[in-house]
mmCIF file of C-alpha atoms in Angstrom:
data_model
loop_
_atom_site.group_PDB
_atom_site.id
_atom_site.type_symbol
_atom_site.label_atom_id
_atom_site.label_comp_id
_atom_site.label_asym_id
_atom_site.label_seq_id
_atom_site.Cartn_x
_atom_site.Cartn_y
_atom_site.Cartn_z
ATOM 1 C CA UNK A 1 3.218 105.536 11.842
ATOM 2 C CA UNK A 2 0.337 103.193 12.123
ATOM 3 C CA UNK A 3 -0.644 100.560 9.589
ATOM 4 C CA UNK A 4 -4.040 99.113 9.036
ATOM 5 C CA UNK A 5 -3.860 97.011 12.066
ATOM 6 C CA UNK A 6 -3.545 100.065 14.209
ATOM 7 C CA UNK A 7 -0.062 99.114 15.441
ATOM 8 C CA UNK A 8 3.021 101.141 14.958
ATOM 9 C CA UNK A 9 5.196 99.949 12.210
ATOM 10 C CA UNK A 10 7.930 98.801 14.443
ATOM 11 C CA UNK A 11 5.525 97.051 16.691
ATOM 12 C CA UNK A 12 4.030 95.438 13.606
ATOM 13 C CA UNK A 13 7.382 94.315 12.368
ATOM 14 C CA UNK A 14 8.164 92.882 15.817
ATOM 15 C CA UNK A 15 4.898 91.084 15.864
ATOM 16 C CA UNK A 16 5.414 89.678 12.329
ATOM 17 C CA UNK A 17 8.802 88.496 13.324
ATOM 18 C CA UNK A 18 7.259 86.648 16.340
ATOM 19 C CA UNK A 19 4.289 85.175 14.383
ATOM 20 C CA UNK A 20 6.428 83.712 11.518
ATOM 21 C CA UNK A 21 8.649 81.553 13.684
ATOM 22 C CA UNK A 22 5.665 80.421 15.668
ATOM 23 C CA UNK A 23 3.793 79.640 12.470
ATOM 24 C CA UNK A 24 6.682 77.684 11.033
ATOM 25 C CA UNK A 25 7.156 75.759 14.319
ATOM 26 C CA UNK A 26 3.452 74.943 14.368
ATOM 27 C CA UNK A 27 3.418 73.732 10.765
ATOM 28 C CA UNK A 28 6.521 71.662 11.614
ATOM 29 C CA UNK A 29 4.849 70.102 14.600
ATOM 30 C CA UNK A 30 1.647 69.443 12.675
ATOM 31 C CA UNK A 31 3.639 67.743 9.959
ATOM 32 C CA UNK A 32 5.471 65.757 12.537
ATOM 33 C CA UNK A 33 2.211 64.838 14.247
ATOM 34 C CA UNK A 34 0.781 63.758 10.977
ATOM 35 C CA UNK A 35 3.765 61.540 10.319
ATOM 36 C CA UNK A 36 3.347 59.848 13.686
ATOM 37 C CA UNK A 37 -0.399 59.393 13.191
ATOM 38 C CA UNK A 38 0.289 57.952 9.733
ATOM 39 C CA UNK A 39 2.858 55.665 11.176
ATOM 40 C CA UNK A 40 0.573 54.441 13.938
ATOM 41 C CA UNK A 41 -2.222 53.920 11.391
ATOM 42 C CA UNK A 42 0.123 51.798 9.226
ATOM 43 C CA UNK A 43 1.344 49.975 12.152
ATOM 44 C CA UNK A 44 -2.176 49.150 13.276
ATOM 45 C CA UNK A 45 -2.967 48.141 9.769
ATOM 46 C CA UNK A 46 -0.104 45.727 9.759
ATOM 47 C CA UNK A 47 -1.022 44.481 13.140
ATOM 48 C CA UNK A 48 -4.532 43.899 12.030
ATOM 49 C CA UNK A 49 -3.387 41.955 9.012
ATOM 50 C CA UNK A 50 -1.001 39.934 11.144
ATOM 51 C CA UNK A 51 -3.601 39.188 13.735
ATOM 52 C CA UNK A 52 -6.213 38.395 11.078
ATOM 53 C CA UNK A 53 -3.695 35.953 9.428
ATOM 54 C CA UNK A 54 -2.878 34.334 12.736
ATOM 55 C CA UNK A 55 -6.540 33.992 13.612
ATOM 56 C CA UNK A 56 -7.364 32.480 10.297
ATOM 57 C CA UNK A 57 -4.497 30.013 10.579
ATOM 58 C CA UNK A 58 -5.686 29.058 14.053
ATOM 59 C CA UNK A 59 -9.281 28.735 12.776
ATOM 60 C CA UNK A 60 -8.073 26.409 10.099
ATOM 61 C CA UNK A 61 -6.245 24.217 12.589
ATOM 62 C CA UNK A 62 -9.410 24.107 14.756
ATOM 63 C CA UNK A 63 -11.454 23.488 11.708
ATOM 64 C CA UNK A 64 -9.268 20.479 10.859
ATOM 65 C CA UNK A 65 -9.563 19.236 14.432
ATOM 66 C CA UNK A 66 -13.354 19.364 14.596
ATOM 67 C CA UNK A 67 -13.702 18.532 10.941
ATOM 68 C CA UNK A 68 -16.426 21.017 9.975
ATOM 69 C CA UNK A 69 -15.111 24.676 10.364
ATOM 70 C CA UNK A 70 -12.697 24.693 7.355
ATOM 71 C CA UNK A 71 -13.566 21.683 5.243
ATOM 72 C CA UNK A 72 -11.045 22.659 2.559
ATOM 73 C CA UNK A 73 -8.134 22.404 5.064
ATOM 74 C CA UNK A 74 -6.084 19.241 4.566
ATOM 75 C CA UNK A 75 -4.348 17.389 7.313
ATOM 76 C CA UNK A 76 -0.984 17.801 5.591
ATOM 77 C CA UNK A 77 -1.432 21.625 5.870
ATOM 78 C CA UNK A 78 -1.620 21.673 9.680
ATOM 79 C CA UNK A 79 1.474 22.850 11.466
ATOM 80 C CA UNK A 80 3.416 19.887 13.001
ATOM 81 C CA UNK A 81 4.019 22.189 15.998
ATOM 82 C CA UNK A 82 0.296 22.429 16.508
ATOM 83 C CA UNK A 83 -0.169 18.722 16.347
ATOM 84 C CA UNK A 84 2.518 17.905 18.791
ATOM 85 C CA UNK A 85 0.653 20.028 21.386
ATOM 86 C CA UNK A 86 -2.302 17.598 21.278
ATOM 87 C CA UNK A 87 -2.239 14.529 23.655
ATOM 88 C CA UNK A 88 -0.820 11.647 21.741
ATOM 89 C CA UNK A 89 -1.188 8.824 24.398
ATOM 90 C CA UNK A 90 -4.787 8.283 25.598
ATOM 91 C CA UNK A 91 -5.533 6.765 28.906
ATOM 92 C CA UNK A 92 -6.961 3.283 28.313
ATOM 93 C CA UNK A 93 -8.087 0.541 30.650
ATOM 94 C CA UNK A 94 -9.747 -2.898 30.591
ATOM 95 C CA UNK A 95 -11.771 -4.447 33.317
ATOM 96 C CA UNK A 96 -12.121 -8.195 34.177
ATOM 97 C CA UNK A 97 -12.791 -10.321 37.287
ATOM 98 C CA UNK A 98 -10.469 -12.188 39.585
ATOM 99 C CA UNK A 99 -10.919 -14.472 42.566
ATOM 100 C CA UNK A 100 -8.793 -15.300 45.629
ATOM 101 C CA UNK A 101 -7.118 -18.682 45.773
ATOM 102 C CA UNK A 102 -5.493 -18.562 49.187
ATOM 103 C CA UNK A 103 -5.229 -16.388 52.283
ATOM 104 C CA UNK A 104 -2.024 -14.611 51.102
ATOM 105 C CA UNK A 105 -3.630 -12.339 48.497
ATOM 106 C CA UNK A 106 -3.016 -14.529 45.451
ATOM 107 C CA UNK A 107 -5.738 -14.290 42.780
ATOM 108 C CA UNK A 108 -6.524 -15.886 39.459
ATOM 109 C CA UNK A 109 -7.847 -13.986 36.504
ATOM 110 C CA UNK A 110 -7.732 -14.257 32.718
ATOM 111 C CA UNK A 111 -4.368 -13.711 31.152
ATOM 112 C CA UNK A 112 -5.730 -11.260 28.595
ATOM 113 C CA UNK A 113 -7.234 -9.215 31.470
ATOM 114 C CA UNK A 114 -3.834 -8.772 33.182
ATOM 115 C CA UNK A 115 -1.124 -8.550 30.603
ATOM 116 C CA UNK A 116 0.343 -5.438 29.032
ATOM 117 C CA UNK A 117 -0.708 -3.224 31.991
ATOM 118 C CA UNK A 118 1.094 -0.368 33.451
ATOM 119 C CA UNK A 119 -0.803 -0.834 36.601
ATOM 120 C CA UNK A 120 -3.255 -3.434 38.012
ATOM 121 C CA UNK A 121 -5.862 -2.448 40.665
ATOM 122 C CA UNK A 122 -8.237 -4.784 42.525
ATOM 123 C CA UNK A 123 -11.544 -3.326 43.679
ATOM 124 C CA UNK A 124 -13.824 -4.998 46.244
ATOM 125 C CA UNK A 125 -16.621 -3.547 48.364
ATOM 126 C CA UNK A 126 -15.439 0.004 48.025
ATOM 127 C CA UNK A 127 -11.784 -0.861 48.697
ATOM 128 C CA UNK A 128 -8.959 -0.578 46.109
ATOM 129 C CA UNK A 129 -5.598 -2.366 46.287
ATOM 130 C CA UNK A 130 -2.606 -2.266 43.977
ATOM 131 C CA UNK A 131 -1.907 -5.672 42.431
ATOM 132 C CA UNK A 132 1.266 -7.269 41.211
ATOM 133 C CA UNK A 133 1.434 -9.477 38.227
ATOM 134 C CA UNK A 134 3.174 -12.727 39.350
ATOM 135 C CA UNK A 135 2.954 -14.904 36.299
ATOM 136 C CA UNK A 136 1.127 -15.564 33.025
ATOM 137 C CA UNK A 137 0.300 -19.100 31.910
ATOM 138 C CA UNK A 138 2.151 -19.958 28.656
ATOM 139 C CA UNK A 139 -0.589 -22.355 27.460
ATOM 140 C CA UNK A 140 -3.937 -21.255 29.112
ATOM 141 C CA UNK A 141 -5.762 -17.985 29.316
ATOM 142 C CA UNK A 142 -5.109 -17.493 33.060
ATOM 143 C CA UNK A 143 -2.877 -15.223 35.068
ATOM 144 C CA UNK A 144 -1.640 -15.183 38.673
ATOM 145 C CA UNK A 145 -1.760 -11.780 40.450
ATOM 146 C CA UNK A 146 -1.193 -10.748 44.025
ATOM 147 C CA UNK A 147 -2.456 -8.026 46.440
ATOM 148 C CA UNK A 148 -1.329 -7.271 49.936
ATOM 149 C CA UNK A 149 -4.255 -9.168 51.568
ATOM 150 C CA UNK A 150 -7.118 -11.344 50.676
ATOM 151 C CA UNK A 151 -10.424 -9.606 50.732
ATOM 152 C CA UNK A 152 -13.187 -11.994 51.667
ATOM 153 C CA UNK A 153 -12.918 -15.794 51.269
ATOM 154 C CA UNK A 154 -10.514 -18.001 49.208
ATOM 155 C CA UNK A 155 -11.858 -20.296 46.594
ATOM 156 C CA UNK A 156 -11.985 -23.964 46.906
ATOM 157 C CA UNK A 157 -11.279 -26.323 43.973
ATOM 158 C CA UNK A 158 -12.784 -29.796 43.470
ATOM 159 C CA UNK A 159 -10.471 -32.546 44.572
ATOM 160 C CA UNK A 160 -11.693 -35.118 42.019
ATOM 161 C CA UNK A 161 -15.360 -34.659 41.161
ATOM 162 C CA UNK A 162 -15.973 -32.520 38.177
ATOM 163 C CA UNK A 163 -19.023 -31.523 36.158
ATOM 164 C CA UNK A 164 -20.961 -33.170 33.315
ATOM 165 C CA UNK A 165 -22.825 -31.831 30.284
ATOM 166 C CA UNK A 166 -26.081 -30.193 31.142
ATOM 167 C CA UNK A 167 -25.034 -29.488 34.758
ATOM 168 C CA UNK A 168 -26.139 -26.102 35.923
ATOM 169 C CA UNK A 169 -23.367 -23.664 36.967
ATOM 170 C CA UNK A 170 -22.980 -19.991 37.795
ATOM 171 C CA UNK A 171 -20.487 -17.396 36.455
ATOM 172 C CA UNK A 172 -20.682 -13.563 36.499
ATOM 173 C CA UNK A 173 -18.568 -10.427 36.193
ATOM 174 C CA UNK A 174 -17.920 -9.056 39.683
ATOM 175 C CA UNK A 175 -19.748 -5.771 38.834
ATOM 176 C CA UNK A 176 -22.896 -7.811 38.042
ATOM 177 C CA UNK A 177 -23.019 -9.720 41.255
ATOM 178 C CA UNK A 178 -25.077 -7.068 42.995
ATOM 179 C CA UNK A 179 -27.844 -7.612 40.698
ATOM 180 C CA UNK A 180 -27.643 -11.409 40.791
ATOM 181 C CA UNK A 181 -28.064 -11.804 44.515
ATOM 182 C CA UNK A 182 -29.783 -15.076 45.272
ATOM 183 C CA UNK A 183 -29.128 -16.653 41.927
ATOM 184 C CA UNK A 184 -28.225 -20.303 41.961
ATOM 185 C CA UNK A 185 -27.351 -20.882 38.331
ATOM 186 C CA UNK A 186 -27.233 -18.833 35.095
ATOM 187 C CA UNK A 187 -25.283 -21.244 32.767
ATOM 188 C CA UNK A 188 -25.325 -24.846 31.529
ATOM 189 C CA UNK A 189 -22.320 -27.050 30.858
ATOM 190 C CA UNK A 190 -22.118 -27.646 27.129
ATOM 191 C CA UNK A 191 -18.881 -29.633 27.169
ATOM 192 C CA UNK A 192 -16.744 -30.794 30.076
ATOM 193 C CA UNK A 193 -12.936 -31.049 30.230
ATOM 194 C CA UNK A 194 -13.266 -34.704 29.301
ATOM 195 C CA UNK A 195 -14.453 -33.822 25.864
ATOM 196 C CA UNK A 196 -11.713 -31.310 25.220
ATOM 197 C CA UNK A 197 -8.603 -31.374 27.355
ATOM 198 C CA UNK A 198 -8.398 -28.562 29.838
ATOM 199 C CA UNK A 199 -11.435 -26.711 28.387
ATOM 200 C CA UNK A 200 -14.934 -26.188 29.944
ATOM 201 C CA UNK A 201 -17.608 -25.008 27.569
ATOM 202 C CA UNK A 202 -20.742 -23.483 28.969
ATOM 203 C CA UNK A 203 -23.880 -21.695 27.617
ATOM 204 C CA UNK A 204 -24.370 -18.434 29.330
ATOM 205 C CA UNK A 205 -25.232 -14.816 28.789
ATOM 206 C CA UNK A 206 -22.271 -13.369 30.739
ATOM 207 C CA UNK A 207 -21.118 -10.052 29.327
ATOM 208 C CA UNK A 208 -18.001 -7.815 29.321
ATOM 209 C CA UNK A 209 -16.097 -7.779 32.493
ATOM 210 C CA UNK A 210 -16.582 -11.489 33.170
ATOM 211 C CA UNK A 211 -13.092 -12.541 31.915
ATOM 212 C CA UNK A 212 -11.317 -14.292 34.730
ATOM 213 C CA UNK A 213 -14.599 -14.962 36.762
ATOM 214 C CA UNK A 214 -14.870 -18.335 38.488
ATOM 215 C CA UNK A 215 -17.375 -20.956 37.257
ATOM 216 C CA UNK A 216 -19.009 -22.472 40.328
ATOM 217 C CA UNK A 217 -20.856 -25.776 40.521
ATOM 218 C CA UNK A 218 -23.760 -26.560 42.830
ATOM 219 C CA UNK A 219 -21.290 -27.041 45.665
ATOM 220 C CA UNK A 220 -19.634 -23.629 45.254
ATOM 221 C CA UNK A 221 -16.402 -25.264 43.971
ATOM 222 C CA UNK A 222 -14.397 -23.649 41.119
ATOM 223 C CA UNK A 223 -14.754 -25.781 38.015
ATOM 224 C CA UNK A 224 -13.270 -23.172 35.568
ATOM 225 C CA UNK A 225 -12.211 -19.658 34.841
ATOM 226 C CA UNK A 226 -14.033 -17.651 32.171
ATOM 227 C CA UNK A 227 -11.817 -17.079 29.055
ATOM 228 C CA UNK A 228 -13.651 -15.992 25.922
ATOM 229 C CA UNK A 229 -16.846 -16.107 24.004
ATOM 230 C CA UNK A 230 -17.064 -18.358 20.929
ATOM 231 C CA UNK A 231 -20.712 -17.819 19.882
ATOM 232 C CA UNK A 232 -23.727 -15.903 20.759
ATOM 233 C CA UNK A 233 -24.162 -17.734 24.098
ATOM 234 C CA UNK A 234 -21.252 -20.163 24.053
ATOM 235 C CA UNK A 235 -18.284 -19.330 26.494
ATOM 236 C CA UNK A 236 -15.010 -21.130 26.925
ATOM 237 C CA UNK A 237 -13.501 -21.419 30.353
ATOM 238 C CA UNK A 238 -10.071 -22.874 31.505
ATOM 239 C CA UNK A 239 -10.771 -26.155 33.360
ATOM 240 C CA UNK A 240 -9.976 -26.497 37.091
ATOM 241 C CA UNK A 241 -7.267 -29.021 36.360
ATOM 242 C CA UNK A 242 -5.220 -26.640 34.265
ATOM 243 C CA UNK A 243 -5.688 -23.930 36.781
ATOM 244 C CA UNK A 244 -4.523 -26.121 39.726
ATOM 245 C CA UNK A 245 -1.446 -27.278 37.711
ATOM 246 C CA UNK A 246 -0.564 -23.649 36.904
ATOM 247 C CA UNK A 247 -0.888 -22.633 40.489
ATOM 248 C CA UNK A 248 1.252 -25.486 41.768
ATOM 249 C CA UNK A 249 3.998 -24.637 39.370
ATOM 250 C CA UNK A 250 4.150 -21.134 40.964
ATOM 251 C CA UNK A 251 4.244 -22.576 44.517
ATOM 252 C CA UNK A 252 0.687 -21.543 45.287
ATOM 253 C CA UNK A 253 -1.266 -24.031 47.408
ATOM 254 C CA UNK A 254 -4.987 -24.019 47.069
ATOM 255 C CA UNK A 255 -7.735 -25.676 49.031
ATOM 256 C CA UNK A 256 -9.241 -28.814 47.347
ATOM 257 C CA UNK A 257 -12.363 -30.577 48.512
ATOM 258 C CA UNK A 258 -15.412 -32.381 47.049
ATOM 259 C CA UNK A 259 -17.710 -31.383 49.863
ATOM 260 C CA UNK A 260 -20.117 -28.435 49.373
ATOM 261 C CA UNK A 261 -18.807 -24.990 50.433
ATOM 262 C CA UNK A 262 -22.277 -23.481 50.610
ATOM 263 C CA UNK A 263 -25.309 -24.262 52.721
ATOM 264 C CA UNK A 264 -28.711 -24.943 51.299
ATOM 265 C CA UNK A 265 -29.893 -21.462 51.925
ATOM 266 C CA UNK A 266 -26.791 -19.840 50.306
ATOM 267 C CA UNK A 267 -26.751 -19.059 46.664
ATOM 268 C CA UNK A 268 -23.871 -19.508 44.237
ATOM 269 C CA UNK A 269 -23.944 -15.813 43.452
ATOM 270 C CA UNK A 270 -23.329 -15.094 47.141
ATOM 271 C CA UNK A 271 -20.381 -17.517 47.191
ATOM 272 C CA UNK A 272 -18.957 -15.877 43.956
ATOM 273 C CA UNK A 273 -19.322 -12.429 45.592
ATOM 274 C CA UNK A 274 -17.276 -13.586 48.678
ATOM 275 C CA UNK A 275 -14.310 -14.837 46.628
ATOM 276 C CA UNK A 276 -14.347 -12.416 43.647
ATOM 277 C CA UNK A 277 -13.261 -8.845 42.966
ATOM 278 C CA UNK A 278 -12.954 -6.494 40.009
ATOM 279 C CA UNK A 279 -9.520 -6.373 38.269
ATOM 280 C CA UNK A 280 -8.735 -3.232 36.372
ATOM 281 C CA UNK A 281 -5.767 -3.023 34.008
ATOM 282 C CA UNK A 282 -4.524 0.508 33.289
ATOM 283 C CA UNK A 283 -2.787 0.936 29.970
ATOM 284 C CA UNK A 284 -0.882 4.225 29.202
#
């Protein structure tokens, strides 16, 4: 017998028996696939939410750091873990001037330019040398440091002759000496050590970096060491007498003379450049 499909009954029955299992298996597979797709979709949805939440949290942290991305974010809301990843100890440094006092590498500079340093470095004419802090004066703003060798000439202190009020002197930060070539004087004595024990007051326009610089008289002798500014143009320097006493207490012998150390054609700025160097204090 043939049914409407044109197949014999038995063949049709066999065909039906084959189609039904295949159909059921296909439905099962489709359902399984749908379940997998649904699971993936849910997973991506959760992942999207998690990623979005993480991005928003990170954006809030960045906004707090720069101060304008998320103005409503408060400092207390930032994760402590995120804060600890930021550098907490900045690299700091301060720069002054020092000058050589003998041929063994000893230098004088301002105490405040050499204390509380993790490292001291002396720069002169393109060379850099590590310096050692030898001593800090307990009463004056001066410090004794040492490098492996003297770069240039050693300073000479007056034996007995000092300076008087209105005398012209010269003082400069080492980094400014290149622009002061040929200068004989840039400061005026406002008060000599005789008026205030151990202190030399000068009127000058010296700027930052001059701490520890030598104050030279017309003979090129060191009459003081720059300490601090007390007014718009008034600067205080430690007198030569206190400096020599401090050096003697540390066993450092210096040259003393009242004769001129510069010839008529040599400027005081050139003399300063020959005995001075930049002193950099690294603080970490």
